[in-house]
Short mmCIF file of C-alpha atoms in Angstrom, two decimals:
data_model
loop_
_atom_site.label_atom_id
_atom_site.label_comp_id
_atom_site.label_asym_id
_atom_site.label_seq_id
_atom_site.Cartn_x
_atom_site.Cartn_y
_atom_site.Cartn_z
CA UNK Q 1 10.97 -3.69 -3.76
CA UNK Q 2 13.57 -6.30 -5.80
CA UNK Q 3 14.13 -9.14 -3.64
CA UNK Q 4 17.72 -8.81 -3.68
CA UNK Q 5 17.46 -5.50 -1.68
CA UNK Q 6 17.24 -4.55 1.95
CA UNK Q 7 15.21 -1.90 3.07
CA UNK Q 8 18.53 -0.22 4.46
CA UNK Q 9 19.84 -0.78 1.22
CA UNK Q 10 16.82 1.17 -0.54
CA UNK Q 11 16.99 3.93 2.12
CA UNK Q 12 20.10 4.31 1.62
CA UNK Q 13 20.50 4.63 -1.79
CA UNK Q 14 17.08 7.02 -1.54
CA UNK Q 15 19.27 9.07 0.80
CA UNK Q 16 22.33 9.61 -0.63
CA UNK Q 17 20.62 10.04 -4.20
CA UNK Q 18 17.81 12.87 -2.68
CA UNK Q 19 18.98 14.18 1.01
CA UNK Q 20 17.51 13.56 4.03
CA UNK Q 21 14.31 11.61 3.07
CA UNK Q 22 10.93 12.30 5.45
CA UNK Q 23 9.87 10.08 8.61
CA UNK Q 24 7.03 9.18 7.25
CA UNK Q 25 8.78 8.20 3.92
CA UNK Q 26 11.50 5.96 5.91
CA UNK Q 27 8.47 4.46 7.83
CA UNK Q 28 6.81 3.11 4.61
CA UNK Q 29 10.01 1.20 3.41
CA UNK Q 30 10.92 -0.04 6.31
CA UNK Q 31 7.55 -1.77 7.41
CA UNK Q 32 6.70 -2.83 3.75
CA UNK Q 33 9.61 -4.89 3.69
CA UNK Q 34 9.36 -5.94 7.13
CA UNK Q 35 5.74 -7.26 6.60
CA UNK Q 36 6.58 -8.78 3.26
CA UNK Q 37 9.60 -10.89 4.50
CA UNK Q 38 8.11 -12.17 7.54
CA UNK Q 39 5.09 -13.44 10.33
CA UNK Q 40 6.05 -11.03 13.07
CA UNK Q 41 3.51 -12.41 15.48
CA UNK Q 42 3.66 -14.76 18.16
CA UNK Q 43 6.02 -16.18 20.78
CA UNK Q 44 8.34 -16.81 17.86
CA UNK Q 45 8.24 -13.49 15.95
CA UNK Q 46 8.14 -10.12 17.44
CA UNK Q 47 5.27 -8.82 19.28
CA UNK Q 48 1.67 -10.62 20.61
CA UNK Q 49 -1.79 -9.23 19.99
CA UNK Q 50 -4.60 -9.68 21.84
CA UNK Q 51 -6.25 -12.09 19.16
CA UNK Q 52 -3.12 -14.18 20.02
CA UNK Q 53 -3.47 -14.07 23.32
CA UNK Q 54 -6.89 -15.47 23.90
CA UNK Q 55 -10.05 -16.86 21.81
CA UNK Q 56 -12.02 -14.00 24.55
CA UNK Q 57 -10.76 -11.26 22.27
CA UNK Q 58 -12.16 -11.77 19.09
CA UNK Q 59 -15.47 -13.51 20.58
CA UNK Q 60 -16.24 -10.29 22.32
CA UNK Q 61 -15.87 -8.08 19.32
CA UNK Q 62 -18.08 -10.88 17.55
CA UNK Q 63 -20.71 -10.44 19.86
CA UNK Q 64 -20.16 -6.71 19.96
CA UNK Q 65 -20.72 -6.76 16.15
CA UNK Q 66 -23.55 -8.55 16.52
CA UNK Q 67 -25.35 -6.98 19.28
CA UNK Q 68 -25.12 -3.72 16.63
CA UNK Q 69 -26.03 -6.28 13.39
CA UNK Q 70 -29.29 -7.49 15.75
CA UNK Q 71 -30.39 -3.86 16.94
CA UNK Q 72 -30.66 -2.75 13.61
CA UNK Q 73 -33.07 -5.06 12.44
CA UNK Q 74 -30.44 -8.03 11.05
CA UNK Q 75 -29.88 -6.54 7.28
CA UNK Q 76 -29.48 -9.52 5.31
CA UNK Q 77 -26.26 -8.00 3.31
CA UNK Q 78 -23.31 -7.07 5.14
CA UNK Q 79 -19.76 -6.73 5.26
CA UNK Q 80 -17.14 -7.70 7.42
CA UNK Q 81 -14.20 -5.68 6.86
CA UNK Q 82 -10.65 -5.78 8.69
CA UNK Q 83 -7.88 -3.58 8.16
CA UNK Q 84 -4.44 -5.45 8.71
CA UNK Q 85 -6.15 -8.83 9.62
CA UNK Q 86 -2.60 -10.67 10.81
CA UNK Q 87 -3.01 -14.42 10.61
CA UNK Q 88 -6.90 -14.36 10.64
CA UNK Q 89 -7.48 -14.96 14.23
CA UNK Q 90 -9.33 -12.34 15.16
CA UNK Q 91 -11.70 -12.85 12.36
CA UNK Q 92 -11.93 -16.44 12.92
CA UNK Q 93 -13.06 -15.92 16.61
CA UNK Q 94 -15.23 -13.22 16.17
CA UNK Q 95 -17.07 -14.62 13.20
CA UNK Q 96 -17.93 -17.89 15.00
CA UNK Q 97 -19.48 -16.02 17.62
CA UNK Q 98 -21.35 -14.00 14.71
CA UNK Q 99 -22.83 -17.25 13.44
CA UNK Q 100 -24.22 -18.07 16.35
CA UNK Q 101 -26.39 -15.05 16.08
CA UNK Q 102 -27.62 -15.61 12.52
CA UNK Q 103 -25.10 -12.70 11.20
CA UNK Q 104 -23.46 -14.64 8.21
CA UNK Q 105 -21.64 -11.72 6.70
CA UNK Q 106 -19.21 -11.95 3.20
CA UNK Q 107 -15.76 -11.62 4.56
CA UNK Q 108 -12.86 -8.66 3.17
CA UNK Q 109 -9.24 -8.45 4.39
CA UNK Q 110 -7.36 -5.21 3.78
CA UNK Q 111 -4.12 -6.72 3.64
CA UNK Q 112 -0.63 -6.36 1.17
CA UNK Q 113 1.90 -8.95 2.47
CA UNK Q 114 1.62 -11.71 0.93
CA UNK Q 115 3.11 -14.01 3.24
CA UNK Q 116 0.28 -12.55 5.92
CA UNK Q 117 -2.68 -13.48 3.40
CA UNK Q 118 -1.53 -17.00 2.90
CA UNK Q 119 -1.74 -17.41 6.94
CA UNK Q 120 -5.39 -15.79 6.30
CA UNK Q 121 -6.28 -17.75 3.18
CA UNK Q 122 -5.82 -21.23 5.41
CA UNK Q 123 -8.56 -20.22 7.56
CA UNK Q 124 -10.73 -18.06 5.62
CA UNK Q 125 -10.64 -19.09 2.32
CA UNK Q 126 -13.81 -17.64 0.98
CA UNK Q 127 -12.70 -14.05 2.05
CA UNK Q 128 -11.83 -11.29 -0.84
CA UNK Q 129 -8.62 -9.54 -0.52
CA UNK Q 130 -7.65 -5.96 -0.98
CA UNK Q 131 -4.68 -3.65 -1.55
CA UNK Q 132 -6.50 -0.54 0.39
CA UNK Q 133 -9.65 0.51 1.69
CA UNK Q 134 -10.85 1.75 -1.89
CA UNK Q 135 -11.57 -1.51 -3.85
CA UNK Q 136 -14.02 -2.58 -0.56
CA UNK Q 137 -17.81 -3.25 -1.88
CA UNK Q 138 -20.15 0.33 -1.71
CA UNK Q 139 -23.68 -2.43 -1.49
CA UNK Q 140 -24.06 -2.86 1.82
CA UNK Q 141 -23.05 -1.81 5.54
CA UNK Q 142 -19.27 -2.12 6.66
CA UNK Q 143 -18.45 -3.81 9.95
CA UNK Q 144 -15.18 -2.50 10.21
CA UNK Q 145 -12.23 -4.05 12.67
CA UNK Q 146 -9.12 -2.63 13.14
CA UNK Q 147 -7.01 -4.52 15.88
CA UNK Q 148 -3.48 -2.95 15.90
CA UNK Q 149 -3.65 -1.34 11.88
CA UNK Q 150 -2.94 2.56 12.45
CA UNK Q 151 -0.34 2.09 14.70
CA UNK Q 152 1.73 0.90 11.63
CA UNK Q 153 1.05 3.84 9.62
CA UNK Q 154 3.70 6.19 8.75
CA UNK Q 155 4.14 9.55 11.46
CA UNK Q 156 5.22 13.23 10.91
CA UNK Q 157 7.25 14.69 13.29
CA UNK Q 158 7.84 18.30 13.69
CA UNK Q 159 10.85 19.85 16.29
CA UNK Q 160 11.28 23.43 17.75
CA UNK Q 161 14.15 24.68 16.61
CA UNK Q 162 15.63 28.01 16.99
CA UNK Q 163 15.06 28.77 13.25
CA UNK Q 164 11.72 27.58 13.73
CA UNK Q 165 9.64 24.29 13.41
CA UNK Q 166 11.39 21.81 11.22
CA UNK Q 167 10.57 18.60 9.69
CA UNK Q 168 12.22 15.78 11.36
CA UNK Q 169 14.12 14.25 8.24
CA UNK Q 170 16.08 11.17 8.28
CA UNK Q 171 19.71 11.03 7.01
CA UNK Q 172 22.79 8.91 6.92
CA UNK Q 173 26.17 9.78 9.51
CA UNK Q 174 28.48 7.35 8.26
CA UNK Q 175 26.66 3.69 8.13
CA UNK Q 176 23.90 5.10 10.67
CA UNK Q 177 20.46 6.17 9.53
CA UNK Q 178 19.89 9.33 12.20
CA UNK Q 179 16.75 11.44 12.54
CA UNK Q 180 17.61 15.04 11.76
CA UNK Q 181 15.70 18.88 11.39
CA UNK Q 182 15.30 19.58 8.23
CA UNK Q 183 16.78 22.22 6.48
CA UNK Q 184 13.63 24.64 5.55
CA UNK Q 185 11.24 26.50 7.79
CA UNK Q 186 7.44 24.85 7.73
CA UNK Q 187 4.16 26.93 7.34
CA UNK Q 188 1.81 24.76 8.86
CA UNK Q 189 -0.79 24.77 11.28
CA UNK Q 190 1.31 22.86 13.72
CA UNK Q 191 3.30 26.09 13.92
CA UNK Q 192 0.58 27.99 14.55
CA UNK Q 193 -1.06 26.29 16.91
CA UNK Q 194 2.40 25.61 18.85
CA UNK Q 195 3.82 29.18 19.87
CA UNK Q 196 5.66 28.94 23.00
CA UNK Q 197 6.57 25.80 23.27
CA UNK Q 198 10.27 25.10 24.27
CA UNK Q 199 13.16 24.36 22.10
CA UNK Q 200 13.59 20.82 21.12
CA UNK Q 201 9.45 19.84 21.21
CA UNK Q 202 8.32 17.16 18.65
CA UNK Q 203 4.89 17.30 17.53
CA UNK Q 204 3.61 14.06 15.96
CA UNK Q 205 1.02 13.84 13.42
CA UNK Q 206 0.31 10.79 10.85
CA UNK Q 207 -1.61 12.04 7.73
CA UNK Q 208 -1.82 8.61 6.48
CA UNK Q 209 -3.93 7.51 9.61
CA UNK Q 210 -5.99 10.59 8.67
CA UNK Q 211 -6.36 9.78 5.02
CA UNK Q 212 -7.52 6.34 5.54
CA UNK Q 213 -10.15 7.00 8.29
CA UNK Q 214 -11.69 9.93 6.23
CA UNK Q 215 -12.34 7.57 3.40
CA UNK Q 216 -13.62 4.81 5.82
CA UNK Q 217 -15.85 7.18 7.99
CA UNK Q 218 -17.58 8.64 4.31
CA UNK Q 219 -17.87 4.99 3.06
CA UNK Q 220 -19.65 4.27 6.61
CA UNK Q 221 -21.46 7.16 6.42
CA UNK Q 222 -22.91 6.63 2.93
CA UNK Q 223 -23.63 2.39 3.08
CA UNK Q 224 -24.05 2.38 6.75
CA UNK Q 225 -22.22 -0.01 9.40
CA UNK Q 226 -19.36 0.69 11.98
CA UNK Q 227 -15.83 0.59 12.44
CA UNK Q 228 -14.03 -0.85 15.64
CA UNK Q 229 -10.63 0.52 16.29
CA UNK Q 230 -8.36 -1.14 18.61
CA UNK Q 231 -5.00 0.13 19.51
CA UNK Q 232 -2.23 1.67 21.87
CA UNK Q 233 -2.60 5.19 21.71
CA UNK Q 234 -3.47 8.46 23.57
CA UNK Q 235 -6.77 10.44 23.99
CA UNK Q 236 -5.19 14.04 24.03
CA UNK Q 237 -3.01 15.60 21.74
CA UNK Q 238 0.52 16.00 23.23
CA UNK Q 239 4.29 16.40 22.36
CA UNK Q 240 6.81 14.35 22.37
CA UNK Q 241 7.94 11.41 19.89
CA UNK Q 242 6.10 7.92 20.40
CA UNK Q 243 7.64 6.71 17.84
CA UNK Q 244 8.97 3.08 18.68
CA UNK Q 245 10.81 -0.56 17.40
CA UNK Q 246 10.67 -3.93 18.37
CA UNK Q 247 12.21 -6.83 17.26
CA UNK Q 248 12.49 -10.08 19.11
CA UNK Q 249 9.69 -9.07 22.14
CA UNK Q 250 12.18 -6.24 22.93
CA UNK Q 251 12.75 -2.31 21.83
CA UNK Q 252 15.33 -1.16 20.18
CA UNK Q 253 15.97 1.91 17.80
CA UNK Q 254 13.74 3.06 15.35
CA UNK Q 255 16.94 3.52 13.48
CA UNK Q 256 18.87 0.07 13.64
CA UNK Q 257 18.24 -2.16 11.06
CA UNK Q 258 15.17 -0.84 9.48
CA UNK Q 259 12.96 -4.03 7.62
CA UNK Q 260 13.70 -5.98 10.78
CA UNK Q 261 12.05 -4.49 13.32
CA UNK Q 262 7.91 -3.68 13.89
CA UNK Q 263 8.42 0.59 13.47
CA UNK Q 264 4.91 1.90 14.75
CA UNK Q 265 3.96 5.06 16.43
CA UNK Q 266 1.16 5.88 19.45
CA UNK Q 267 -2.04 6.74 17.77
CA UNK Q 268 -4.05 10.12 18.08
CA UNK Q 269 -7.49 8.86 18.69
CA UNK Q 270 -8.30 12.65 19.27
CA UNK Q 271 -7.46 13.40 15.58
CA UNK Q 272 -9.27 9.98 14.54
CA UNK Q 273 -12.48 10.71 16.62
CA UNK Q 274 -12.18 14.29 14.96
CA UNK Q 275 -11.96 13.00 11.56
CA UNK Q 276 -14.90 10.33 11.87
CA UNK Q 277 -17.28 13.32 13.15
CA UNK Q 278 -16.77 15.64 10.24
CA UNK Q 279 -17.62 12.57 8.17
CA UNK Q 280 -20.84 12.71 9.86
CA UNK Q 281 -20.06 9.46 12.25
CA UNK Q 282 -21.44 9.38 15.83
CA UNK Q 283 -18.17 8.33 17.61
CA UNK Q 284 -17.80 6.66 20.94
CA UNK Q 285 -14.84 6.29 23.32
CA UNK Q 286 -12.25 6.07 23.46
CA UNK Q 287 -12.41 3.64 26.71
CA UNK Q 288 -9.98 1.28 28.09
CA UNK Q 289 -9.39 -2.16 26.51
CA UNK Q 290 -10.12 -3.49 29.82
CA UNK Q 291 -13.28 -1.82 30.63
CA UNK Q 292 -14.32 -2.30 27.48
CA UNK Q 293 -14.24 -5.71 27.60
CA UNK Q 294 -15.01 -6.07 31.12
CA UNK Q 295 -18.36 -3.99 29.86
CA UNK Q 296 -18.76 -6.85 27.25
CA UNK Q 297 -18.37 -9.89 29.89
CA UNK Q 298 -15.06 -11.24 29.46
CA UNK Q 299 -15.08 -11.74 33.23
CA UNK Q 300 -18.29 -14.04 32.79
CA UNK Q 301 -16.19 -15.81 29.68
CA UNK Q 302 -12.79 -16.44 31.11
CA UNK Q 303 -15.31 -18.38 34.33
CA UNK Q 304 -16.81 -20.40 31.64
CA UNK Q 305 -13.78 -21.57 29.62
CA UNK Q 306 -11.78 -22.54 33.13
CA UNK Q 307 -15.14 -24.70 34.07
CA UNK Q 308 -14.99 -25.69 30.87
CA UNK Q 309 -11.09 -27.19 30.34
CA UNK Q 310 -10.21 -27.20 34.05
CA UNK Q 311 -6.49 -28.36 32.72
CA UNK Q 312 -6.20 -24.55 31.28
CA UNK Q 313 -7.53 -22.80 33.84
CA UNK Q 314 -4.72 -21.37 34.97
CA UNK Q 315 -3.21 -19.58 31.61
CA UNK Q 316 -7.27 -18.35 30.81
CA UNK Q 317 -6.74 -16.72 34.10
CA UNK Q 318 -3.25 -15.83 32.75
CA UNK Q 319 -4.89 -14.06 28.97
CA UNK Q 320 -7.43 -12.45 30.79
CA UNK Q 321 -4.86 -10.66 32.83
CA UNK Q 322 -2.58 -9.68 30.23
CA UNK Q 323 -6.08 -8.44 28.33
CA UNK Q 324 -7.53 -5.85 31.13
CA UNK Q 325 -5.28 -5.32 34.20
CA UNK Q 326 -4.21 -2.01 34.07
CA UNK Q 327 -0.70 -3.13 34.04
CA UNK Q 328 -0.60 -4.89 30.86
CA UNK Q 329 -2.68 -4.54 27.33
CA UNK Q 330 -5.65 -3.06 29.84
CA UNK Q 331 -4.81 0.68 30.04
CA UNK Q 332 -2.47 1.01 27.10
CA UNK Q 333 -4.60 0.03 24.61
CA UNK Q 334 -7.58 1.88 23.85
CA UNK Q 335 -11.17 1.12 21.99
CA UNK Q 336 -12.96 3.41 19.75
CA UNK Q 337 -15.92 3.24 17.49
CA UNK Q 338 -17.58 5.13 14.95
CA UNK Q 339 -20.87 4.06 13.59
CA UNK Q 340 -23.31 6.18 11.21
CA UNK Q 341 -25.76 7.98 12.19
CA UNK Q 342 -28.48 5.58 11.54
CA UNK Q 343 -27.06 2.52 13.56
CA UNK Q 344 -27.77 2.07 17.30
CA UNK Q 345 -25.11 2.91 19.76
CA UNK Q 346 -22.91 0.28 20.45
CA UNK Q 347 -22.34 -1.39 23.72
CA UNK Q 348 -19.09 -0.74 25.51
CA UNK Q 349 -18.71 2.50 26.43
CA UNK Q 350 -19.28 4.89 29.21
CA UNK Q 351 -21.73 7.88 27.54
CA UNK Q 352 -22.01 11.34 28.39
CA UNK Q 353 -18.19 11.33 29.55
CA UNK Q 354 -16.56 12.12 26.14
#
């Protein structure tokens, strides 16, 4: 994208060059140039993640790497991998907690703002960087993490109509970008699966998040490893749109402004879990980020660090709140993992209820 022009500028043009453009198309535009232009995270940006919030975080997924690294026998050669790596927190906690356990592993960040990598690049500097999931090594097991990566991925959205389903489109009215039915019956399975639902029901769907995880889970499932997906999402498909903005902490429309806000949609772990398995992947959860890491000992952590640095005892008790109540990042965000078929099951997760 030239530097000289906005993402509303570029949709717009796109728009009134082509017609209403798709969702998913306005999605990619609008988050490229919001990630290239800017550090959305933090107090000062737009949203928190949970790497942010505590050290806990990314020591528990550390230790949940390497419980899974140790019960396989410790393979001298492995991969970490993370998908949309932010700053490099995450990775920096959990791989000092790998160390600890002997599991050195060579370090790759999926990652295409440039402004992110040189916030990764001051704390990881021996990492390799990649564009997409395709130039990752095939030598060895992937450890895969992905802390808040598909929710950025572009959505489909489908709406009852009485003509039939449509493709939610986006056009211009005036100086407004709007979200409209497109103009052409679709022959899909969404249609098919979707008789009798009322007028005006939006089905969601996000190919991209399907695309990606297929090649993942086959990579997995040929060099052996596991991927870790963290995220806000829902275990069941449903209707409705999820998708959402935010820009300064706060929500706004999906539709004001676009390269200025974080655009992101709820993720269909139901889809993902069904797209690891036919990849041959022995899946487990989705559970709650809070009994997850409950499950992993935060509660025995957050004690520790408050002995530890009695002076921050109070906002330890504060992250580990925000982490797993219910009320916060514990319920909303759920924790899912798919690991081939010849690497242990991985701690975590309630079996037999899935």
């Amino acid at each position: 994208m030239p530097d000289n022009q906005s993402a509303a500028h570029i949709l717009a043009e796109k728009i009134d060059r082509e017609g209403p453009i798709s969702l998913s198309d306005y999605m990619g535009v609008a988050n490229a140039a919001y990630y290239a232009a800017k550090d959305p995270i933090g107090e000062d940006g737009d949203f928190v993640t949970a790497p942010e919030v505590s050290q806990m975080f990314g020591e528990l997924v550390g230790i949940w790497l390497s419980d899974l690294w140790l019960r396989k026998g410790s393979p001298a050669h492995v991969h970490y991998v993370e998908l949309g790596p932010g700053r490099g927190t995450l990775a920096a906690d959990a791989l000092r907690s790998m160390e600890k356990f002997g599991c050195k592993p060579q370090i790759h960040f999926v990652e295409t703002s440039p402004l992110l990598k040189a916030k990764q690049t001051a704390l990881h500097d021996s990492a390799a960087w990649h564009e997409s999931i395709d130039s990752l090594p095939t030598d060895a097991p992937l450890m895969v993490v992905a802390n808040e990566f598909f929710d950025a991925l572009p959505v489909e959205q489908f709406v009852s109509t009485e003509d039939g389903w449509r493709r939610h489109m986006v056009a211009r009215d005036r100086n407004k970008f709007v979200a409209v039915p497109g103009m052409h019956a679709i022959e899909t399975p969404v249609s098919k699966s979707s008789a009798g639902l009322p007028l005006g029901t939006i089905l969601e769907s996000s190919p991209a998040s399907v695309q990606i995880l297929g090649d993942l889970s086959h990579r997995i499932a040929k060099q052996g490893g596991a991927a870790l997906i963290i995220d806000y999402g829902y275990d069941r498909p449903g209707t409705g749109s999820t998708l959402q903005a935010v820009k300064d902490h706060m929500p706004i429309s999906p539709f004001d402004s676009p390269g200025t806000s974080d655009l992101t949609a709820h993720v269909d772990f139901h889809s993902l879990s069904n797209i690891a398995k036919t990849r041959l992947l022995s899946v487990h959860g989705p559970a709650e980020q809070g009994q997850w890491l409950k499950a992993l000992g935060i509660d025995h952590r957050a004690k520790k660090l408050a002995e530890a640095v009695p002076k921050q005892a109070e906002s330890i008790r504060a992250a580990h709140h925000r982490l797993t109540h219910v009320d916060e990042m514990g319920r909303l965000f759920r924790v899912m993992a798919a690991t081939s078929m010849d690497w242990p099951e991985p701690e975590g997760f309630v079996y037999g209820e899935n």
